[in-house]
Coordinates of C-alpha atoms and ligand atoms in Angstrom, one line a residue:
M1 CA 14.1 -6.4 -24.9
R2 CA 11.9 -7.6 -21.9
Y3 CA 8.0 -6.5 -21.4
F4 CA 6.8 -7.2 -18.2
D5 CA 4.2 -9.7 -18.3
S6 CA 1.0 -9.4 -17.6
S7 CA -2.6 -9.9 -18.4
Y8 CA -4.0 -6.5 -17.4
F9 CA -1.5 -4.4 -19.3
T10 CA -1.4 -6.1 -23.3
Y11 CA 0.0 -4.9 -26.2
K12 CA -2.4 -5.4 -29.1
N13 CA -1.1 -4.2 -32.8
N14 CA 2.2 -2.9 -30.9
Q15 CA -0.1 -0.5 -28.5
L16 CA 0.0 -0.8 -25.0
F17 CA -3.7 -1.5 -23.3
C18 CA -5.1 -1.6 -20.0
E19 CA -7.8 -4.1 -20.4
D20 CA -9.6 -3.1 -23.2
V21 CA -8.2 0.5 -23.5
A22 CA -5.8 1.6 -25.7
V23 CA -3.2 3.5 -23.2
E24 CA -3.0 6.5 -25.5
Q25 CA -6.1 7.1 -25.9
I26 CA -6.6 7.6 -22.3
I27 CA -3.3 9.7 -22.6
K28 CA -4.4 12.0 -24.9
Q29 CA -7.7 13.1 -22.9
V30 CA -5.7 13.7 -19.6
G31 CA -2.2 14.3 -20.8
T32 CA 0.8 13.0 -19.1
P33 CA 2.3 11.9 -15.6
T34 CA -0.9 10.1 -15.4
Y35 CA -1.9 6.8 -13.0
I36 CA -3.7 4.0 -14.8
Y37 CA -4.9 1.3 -12.9
S38 CA -6.5 -1.7 -14.4
K39 CA -10.6 -2.6 -11.9
K40 CA -9.9 -6.6 -13.3
F41 CA -6.4 -6.8 -11.5
F42 CA -8.0 -5.6 -8.5
I43 CA -10.6 -8.2 -8.3
D44 CA -8.8 -11.3 -9.5
R45 CA -6.2 -10.4 -6.6
Y46 CA -9.4 -10.1 -3.9
T47 CA -10.4 -12.8 -5.3
E48 CA -7.1 -15.2 -5.2
F49 CA -6.8 -13.5 -1.8
T50 CA -9.9 -15.0 -0.4
N51 CA -9.7 -18.3 -2.6
A52 CA -6.8 -19.4 -1.4
F53 CA -7.8 -19.0 2.7
K54 CA -11.2 -20.1 2.0
E55 CA -11.6 -23.7 3.9
I56 CA -10.5 -21.5 7.4
K57 CA -12.1 -18.6 8.8
H58 CA -10.6 -15.5 7.7
S59 CA -11.3 -11.4 6.7
I60 CA -9.2 -9.4 4.9
F61 CA -8.8 -5.8 6.0
Y62 CA -7.2 -4.1 2.4
A63 CA -4.3 -1.5 4.0
I64 CA -5.7 1.1 2.1
K65 CA -2.4 3.5 2.7
S66 CA -1.4 1.3 -0.3
N67 CA -3.8 2.9 -2.7
F68 CA -6.5 5.6 -1.3
N69 CA -8.0 6.2 -4.3
L70 CA -11.9 6.0 -2.7
N71 CA -12.8 3.6 -6.4
L72 CA -10.5 1.1 -5.0
I73 CA -11.6 1.0 -1.9
K74 CA -15.0 0.8 -2.9
I75 CA -13.9 -2.2 -5.6
F76 CA -12.8 -4.0 -2.7
S77 CA -15.3 -3.1 -0.1
N78 CA -18.4 -4.4 -2.4
L79 CA -15.9 -7.6 -2.9
G80 CA -16.5 -8.1 1.0
S81 CA -13.1 -6.5 2.1
G82 CA -12.6 -4.6 5.3
L83 CA -10.0 -1.5 5.8
D84 CA -6.9 -0.9 7.1
V85 CA -7.0 2.9 8.4
N86 CA -3.9 4.2 9.3
S87 CA -4.8 7.8 10.1
E88 CA -7.6 10.7 10.8
G89 CA -7.7 11.0 7.0
E90 CA -7.8 7.3 5.8
L91 CA -10.1 7.1 8.2
Y92 CA -11.9 10.5 6.5
R93 CA -12.1 8.4 3.3
A94 CA -12.9 5.0 4.0
L95 CA -16.1 6.9 6.0
K96 CA -16.6 8.9 2.4
V97 CA -17.0 6.1 0.6
G98 CA -19.5 4.6 3.3
I99 CA -17.9 1.2 4.7
H100 CA -20.0 0.4 7.6
P101 CA -16.9 1.1 10.6
Q102 CA -17.7 -2.6 11.7
K103 CA -15.4 -3.2 8.6
I104 CA -13.0 -0.6 9.5
F105 CA -10.1 -0.3 12.1
L106 CA -6.9 1.5 12.6
S107 CA -3.7 0.7 13.1
G108 CA -1.1 2.8 13.5
V109 CA 2.2 3.5 16.0
G110 CA 1.6 6.7 16.8
K111 CA -2.2 7.6 17.1
T112 CA -2.9 10.8 18.3
K113 CA -6.1 11.3 20.9
R114 CA -8.0 12.9 18.1
E115 CA -7.6 9.6 15.8
I116 CA -9.1 8.0 19.0
E117 CA -11.9 9.6 19.5
L118 CA -12.8 9.2 16.5
G119 CA -12.4 5.2 16.4
I120 CA -14.7 5.1 19.2
E121 CA -17.5 8.0 18.0
N122 CA -17.3 6.2 15.2
N123 CA -17.6 2.2 16.6
I124 CA -15.3 0.8 14.4
L125 CA -14.2 -2.8 14.4
L126 CA -11.0 -2.3 16.5
I127 CA -8.2 0.0 17.5
K128 CA -5.1 -1.7 17.5
T129 CA -2.7 -0.5 20.1
E130 CA 1.1 -0.8 20.1
S131 CA 1.7 0.6 23.9
E132 CA 0.7 0.6 27.4
E133 CA 0.8 4.6 27.4
E134 CA -1.8 4.3 24.4
L135 CA -3.3 1.1 25.9
I136 CA -4.4 3.7 28.7
L137 CA -5.1 6.7 26.8
I138 CA -7.6 4.5 24.3
D139 CA -9.3 3.1 28.1
K140 CA -9.5 6.8 29.5
I141 CA -10.8 8.3 25.9
A142 CA -13.3 5.4 26.0
R143 CA -14.5 6.0 29.5
E144 CA -14.8 9.2 28.6
K145 CA -17.2 8.0 25.8
N146 CA -18.8 5.5 28.3
K147 CA -18.1 3.3 25.8
I148 CA -15.6 0.1 25.8
A149 CA -13.2 0.2 22.9
P150 CA -12.2 -3.4 21.6
V151 CA -8.7 -3.1 20.8
H152 CA -5.7 -5.7 18.5
L153 CA -2.2 -5.5 20.7
R154 CA 0.2 -5.2 17.8
I155 CA 3.6 -7.4 19.1
N156 CA 6.7 -7.0 17.6
P157 CA 7.4 -10.8 17.0
N158 CA 11.6 -10.4 16.5
V159 CA 11.4 -11.8 12.8
D160 CA 13.4 -10.7 9.9
P161 CA 11.6 -10.3 7.0
K162 CA 14.7 -10.3 4.7
T163 CA 13.6 -7.1 2.8
H164 CA 14.3 -3.4 2.5
P165 CA 15.4 -1.7 6.0
Y166 CA 13.7 0.9 5.6
I167 CA 9.8 -1.4 5.4
S168 CA 11.0 -4.4 7.7
T169 CA 9.0 -3.5 10.9
G170 CA 8.9 -6.8 12.8
L171 CA 12.6 -7.0 14.4
A172 CA 13.2 -6.1 18.0
E173 CA 15.4 -2.5 17.1
E174 CA 12.1 -1.1 15.5
K175 CA 10.0 1.3 16.5
F176 CA 6.7 -0.8 15.8
G177 CA 5.1 -3.5 18.2
I178 CA 4.8 -4.9 21.5
P179 CA 8.1 -6.8 22.7
E180 CA 6.9 -10.3 22.5
E181 CA 8.5 -10.5 25.9
E182 CA 5.9 -8.3 27.2
A183 CA 3.2 -9.4 25.4
I184 CA 1.4 -11.0 28.5
E185 CA 1.6 -8.5 30.6
H186 CA 0.2 -6.1 28.1
F187 CA -2.9 -8.7 28.0
R188 CA -3.2 -8.9 31.9
L189 CA -3.2 -5.0 31.7
A190 CA -5.6 -4.7 29.3
A191 CA -7.7 -7.0 30.4
K192 CA -8.1 -5.4 33.8
L193 CA -8.6 -1.4 32.2
E194 CA -12.4 -1.5 32.3
N195 CA -12.9 0.5 28.7
V196 CA -10.8 -1.8 26.9
R197 CA -11.4 -5.1 25.6
P198 CA -8.7 -7.2 23.9
V199 CA -10.2 -9.1 21.3
G200 CA -7.5 -10.2 19.5
V201 CA -3.6 -10.2 18.8
G202 CA -1.5 -8.9 15.5
M203 CA 1.9 -8.6 13.8
H204 CA 2.9 -6.8 11.0
I205 CA 6.8 -8.0 10.0
G206 CA 7.2 -5.9 7.0
S207 CA 6.8 -5.4 3.5
Q208 CA 7.7 -6.7 -0.3
I209 CA 8.0 -10.2 1.3
T210 CA 8.8 -12.7 -1.0
T211 CA 9.7 -16.2 1.2
I212 CA 7.5 -17.8 3.9
A213 CA 10.5 -18.4 6.2
P214 CA 9.9 -15.3 7.9
Y215 CA 6.3 -15.6 8.2
K216 CA 6.1 -19.4 9.6
E217 CA 8.2 -18.4 12.1
A218 CA 6.8 -15.8 13.5
I219 CA 2.7 -17.0 13.3
E220 CA 4.6 -19.7 14.8
K221 CA 5.5 -17.4 17.6
M222 CA 2.5 -15.7 17.9
L223 CA 0.4 -19.2 18.2
E224 CA 2.7 -20.0 20.9
L225 CA 1.8 -16.5 22.3
F226 CA -2.0 -16.3 21.6
L227 CA -1.7 -19.9 24.0
K228 CA 0.0 -18.9 26.7
I229 CA -2.9 -15.5 26.5
K230 CA -5.4 -18.2 26.4
S231 CA -4.6 -20.2 29.2
A232 CA -4.1 -16.8 31.2
G233 CA -8.1 -17.0 30.5
I234 CA -7.7 -14.0 27.7
K235 CA -10.3 -15.0 24.9
L236 CA -9.9 -13.1 21.9
N237 CA -11.4 -14.0 18.5
H238 CA -9.1 -13.3 16.2
F239 CA -5.1 -13.3 15.0
N240 CA -4.1 -10.2 12.3
I241 CA -0.9 -11.7 10.3
G242 CA -1.0 -8.2 9.1
G243 CA 0.8 -7.9 5.3
G244 CA 3.4 -8.1 3.4
I245 CA 3.4 -10.8 1.2
G246 CA 5.6 -9.5 -2.1
V247 CA 5.0 -9.2 -5.7
V248 CA 7.3 -9.3 -8.8
Y249 CA 8.4 -5.4 -9.8
N250 CA 11.4 -7.6 -12.1
D251 CA 12.6 -11.0 -11.1
E252 CA 11.3 -11.7 -7.8
K253 CA 10.3 -15.0 -7.2
P254 CA 7.9 -14.9 -4.5
F255 CA 5.7 -17.3 -3.3
T256 CA 2.1 -18.1 -4.6
L257 CA -0.8 -17.6 -2.5
Q258 CA -1.8 -21.3 -2.5
E259 CA 1.9 -21.9 -1.5
F260 CA 2.0 -19.7 1.0
A261 CA -2.0 -20.9 2.7
N262 CA -0.8 -24.5 2.1
K263 CA 2.5 -23.9 4.6
V264 CA 0.5 -21.6 6.6
I265 CA -3.3 -23.0 7.2
P266 CA -1.8 -26.3 9.4
I267 CA -0.8 -23.4 11.9
F268 CA -3.6 -21.0 11.7
K269 CA -6.0 -24.2 13.1
K270 CA -4.7 -24.2 15.7
F271 CA -5.3 -20.6 16.7
E272 CA -9.0 -22.0 16.4
C273 CA -10.6 -18.1 15.7
E274 CA -11.2 -16.1 12.6
I275 CA -7.0 -14.9 10.9
M276 CA -7.6 -11.3 9.1
F277 CA -5.2 -10.1 7.0
E278 CA -3.9 -6.6 6.0
P279 CA -2.7 -6.5 2.3
G280 CA -1.5 -3.3 0.9
R281 CA 0.7 -4.2 -2.2
F282 CA 0.1 -7.5 -3.5
L283 CA -3.9 -6.5 -3.8
T284 CA -2.9 -2.7 -5.8
A285 CA 0.7 -2.7 -6.8
N286 CA 0.2 -4.8 -10.2
G287 CA -2.8 -2.8 -11.2
G288 CA -1.8 0.2 -12.0
I289 CA 1.2 2.1 -14.2
I290 CA 2.4 5.9 -14.8
A291 CA 2.1 7.3 -18.0
T292 CA 4.9 9.6 -19.2
E293 CA 6.2 11.7 -22.0
V294 CA 9.7 11.7 -22.9
L295 CA 10.8 15.1 -22.6
Y296 CA 14.5 15.4 -23.6
T297 CA 17.3 12.6 -24.9
K298 CA 21.2 13.8 -23.8
Q299 CA 24.3 12.3 -23.4
N300 CA 27.5 13.1 -21.4
K301 CA 30.7 11.6 -21.0
K302 CA 29.0 8.9 -18.6
K303 CA 26.1 8.4 -19.6
N304 CA 22.8 8.3 -21.9
F305 CA 20.0 10.1 -19.7
I306 CA 16.2 9.8 -20.3
I307 CA 14.2 13.3 -19.1
V308 CA 10.2 12.0 -18.4
D309 CA 7.6 14.1 -17.3
A310 CA 7.3 11.3 -14.3
S311 CA 9.9 12.1 -11.3
M312 CA 10.2 11.6 -7.7
A313 CA 7.0 13.4 -6.8
E314 CA 4.4 11.3 -8.4
I315 CA 7.1 7.5 -7.7
I316 CA 9.3 8.0 -4.6
R317 CA 10.3 4.7 -4.6
P318 CA 13.5 4.1 -6.9
S319 CA 14.7 7.4 -5.1
I320 CA 14.2 6.0 -1.4
Y321 CA 13.9 2.0 -1.7
D322 CA 16.1 2.0 -4.5
A323 CA 13.2 -0.3 -6.1
Y324 CA 12.8 -1.5 -9.2
H325 CA 9.9 -0.6 -11.5
H326 CA 10.2 -1.5 -15.2
I327 CA 10.2 1.2 -18.1
Q328 CA 8.4 0.0 -21.3
H329 CA 7.4 2.0 -24.0
L330 CA 3.5 2.2 -25.0
V331 CA 3.9 1.7 -28.6
K332 CA 6.2 -1.4 -29.2
I333 CA 9.1 -0.1 -31.8
E334 CA 12.2 -1.9 -33.1
N335 CA 15.3 0.2 -32.2
E336 CA 18.5 -0.6 -30.8
T337 CA 18.6 -1.0 -26.7
I338 CA 21.0 1.3 -25.0
I339 CA 21.2 1.9 -21.2
A340 CA 20.0 5.4 -19.6
D341 CA 18.7 6.8 -16.4
I342 CA 15.4 7.5 -16.5
V343 CA 14.8 10.6 -14.8
G344 CA 12.6 13.0 -13.9
P345 CA 12.3 17.5 -14.5
V346 CA 13.0 17.4 -10.4
C347 CA 16.3 19.6 -9.3
E348 CA 17.3 16.6 -7.3
S349 CA 19.8 14.2 -8.4
G350 CA 17.7 11.7 -6.5
D351 CA 14.9 12.5 -8.7
F352 CA 15.1 8.9 -11.2
I353 CA 13.0 6.4 -11.6
A354 CA 15.5 3.9 -13.3
K355 CA 19.6 3.7 -12.7
D356 CA 21.7 2.6 -15.8
R357 CA 18.2 1.0 -17.1
E358 CA 18.9 -1.5 -20.5
I359 CA 16.2 0.5 -22.4
I360 CA 14.8 0.8 -26.3
K361 CA 16.5 4.1 -28.0
C362 CA 13.8 7.1 -27.0
N363 CA 12.7 10.1 -28.8
S364 CA 11.3 13.0 -27.2
G365 CA 7.4 12.7 -28.2
E366 CA 7.5 9.3 -27.2
F367 CA 5.5 8.1 -24.4
L368 CA 6.6 5.2 -21.9
A369 CA 4.8 3.3 -18.9
I370 CA 6.1 2.8 -15.5
M371 CA 4.8 -0.7 -14.3
S372 CA 3.7 -1.5 -10.9
A373 CA 2.4 1.5 -10.2
G374 CA -0.3 0.6 -8.2
S375 CA 0.4 0.9 -4.3
Y376 CA 2.8 3.2 -3.0
C377 CA 2.8 5.5 -5.6
M378 CA -0.3 7.9 -5.6
V379 CA 0.0 8.2 -2.1
M380 CA 3.1 9.1 -1.5
S381 CA 3.4 11.8 -4.4
S382 CA 4.1 15.6 -3.1
N383 CA 3.5 19.0 -5.1
Y384 CA 7.5 19.5 -4.7
N385 CA 9.1 21.6 -7.4
G386 CA 5.3 23.2 -7.7
R387 CA 3.5 19.7 -9.4
R388 CA 0.4 19.1 -9.3
R389 CA -0.3 15.8 -8.3
A390 CA -1.6 14.2 -11.0
P391 CA -5.0 12.2 -12.4
E392 CA -5.8 8.9 -11.8
I393 CA -7.8 7.3 -14.4
M394 CA -9.5 3.5 -13.8
V395 CA -10.0 1.0 -17.3
D396 CA -13.2 -0.8 -17.1
K397 CA -12.7 -3.1 -19.6
D398 CA -12.9 -0.5 -22.9
K399 CA -13.9 2.6 -20.8
F400 CA -12.0 4.4 -18.9
Y401 CA -13.1 6.8 -15.8
I402 CA -11.2 10.1 -14.6
T403 CA -11.6 9.1 -11.1
R404 CA -9.7 12.1 -9.8
S405 CA -8.8 14.9 -12.3
R406 CA -5.3 17.0 -12.2
E407 CA -4.9 19.2 -9.5
S408 CA -5.3 22.7 -10.3
F409 CA -3.1 25.5 -9.6
Q410 CA -5.9 26.5 -6.4
H411 CA -4.8 22.7 -5.1
L412 CA -1.6 24.3 -5.6
L413 CA -2.7 27.2 -3.4
F414 CA -4.9 25.7 -0.8
D415 CA -6.1 28.6 1.8
E416 CA -2.3 29.7 1.3
Q417 CA -2.8 34.0 2.2
I418 CA -0.2 36.5 2.0
I419 CA -0.5 38.2 5.1
E420 CA -0.7 42.3 4.6
E421 CA 0.6 42.5 8.6
L422 CA 3.6 40.8 7.3
F423 CA 4.8 43.5 5.2
Q424 CA 3.5 46.9 7.0
Ligands
LLP1 N1 -0.5 -3.4 7.4 C1 0.3 -2.2 8.6 C2 0.1 -2.3 10.1 C3 1.2 -2.2 7.3 O1 2.4 -1.1 8.4 C4 1.3 -2.0 6.3 C5 2.5 -1.7 5.3 C6 0.1 -3.2 5.8 C7 -0.4 -3.5 6.7 C8 0.5 -2.8 4.0 O2 1.5 -4.0 4.0 P1 1.8 -4.8 2.1 O3 0.7 -5.5 2.2 O4 1.2 -3.1 1.2 O5 3.2 -5.0 2.3 N2 6.4 2.7 0.4 C9 6.4 1.3 1.1 C10 6.1 0.3 2.0 C11 5.3 0.6 3.0 C12 4.6 -0.2 3.8 C13 3.8 0.5 5.6 N3 2.9 -0.9 5.8 C14 7.3 1.2 -0.3 O6 6.9 1.8 -1.3 O7 7.5 -0.2 -0.9

């Protein structure tokens, strides 16, 4: 049986630890299912990123959509990171942490009028725009507020990132960005409008990208465009390559950041401007796990099932992207391995965490760790089947902190009320 290779989640005396805290100790206090994060992982990943690009002028804007825990946002911002926010809700979180608005930019293919207003009112660094209508709306809102809004134009470079279709965003058929062939026209318009100022150009071609080639192809296309924009007399301060860098969940062999830097830095230098990155998954995925309890095991004629107390409500990635997450015991035990489906309690056949997975035989009452759960797990969680969202724990060396408790039943009701008039 293979254990996930991590220096942040390791076994000591056959017990799974996060840094210097036994995971079992955490769940004794908070129960399961529970998200558990390693602070050191996040710091090391950010440091690795910024070191790889230290020879060029660059900035990192952590994409908080991958994990918007307030403490995590603060960890990255204390290291100097800016934030990429995608909605009013994410902006609210960022401002709550006390991030300087000039360290925030606003992304998204469908920003509402209110979101644009908030971005401008709060004086954030810039707003990314993805269509002519949106550009004109930003200009109008900025005029009403007597301001000039710095904008980036997100271009769709029409490159195949070779990832899952649901997380591929840089092909011409997708909803994202401005088609590359219309980019110059859009920049001319942006330069003409009085209340926006184009300050940069960007792309984001997809997520969980494990080869350098699609990036290189897209960056080279963007360089050509960047130089054309420059010769049209429009001076840009930044080129934003987006996020998307892939990580190991199973047996992927993603490029290392150093390999990436070696290949792309020579191209970046030709832009002669600040290079921006907006990584999410790279910084967070392998910094978290979900601890879960085995509720029951059963077999039918076709399959073995391990029914755990985590579900698609806490981790929807296997259900919607067929994503692989490694699953292993919290206490290493010697037992035969079986092939089983590891499933949750939600009443959907799509509620599975793994299918036909080789795993050490489990018994009810044992605990498992679902690995690589630091990105796109908590943030995509739901209350389906009346489930309360799981707590989030941050481990720092030999201490752990409950950064968010398990939701209460009051959370499930929020301000929902029985309206007597409906029953008269
Ligand atoms: N920038 C933009 C404009 C994005 O749309 C995204 C992610 C990122 C940055 C960060 O990408 P990352 O470095 O994390 O790949 N829920 C999916 C992933 C969706 C990604 C959405 N956009 C999953 O669980 O795999």
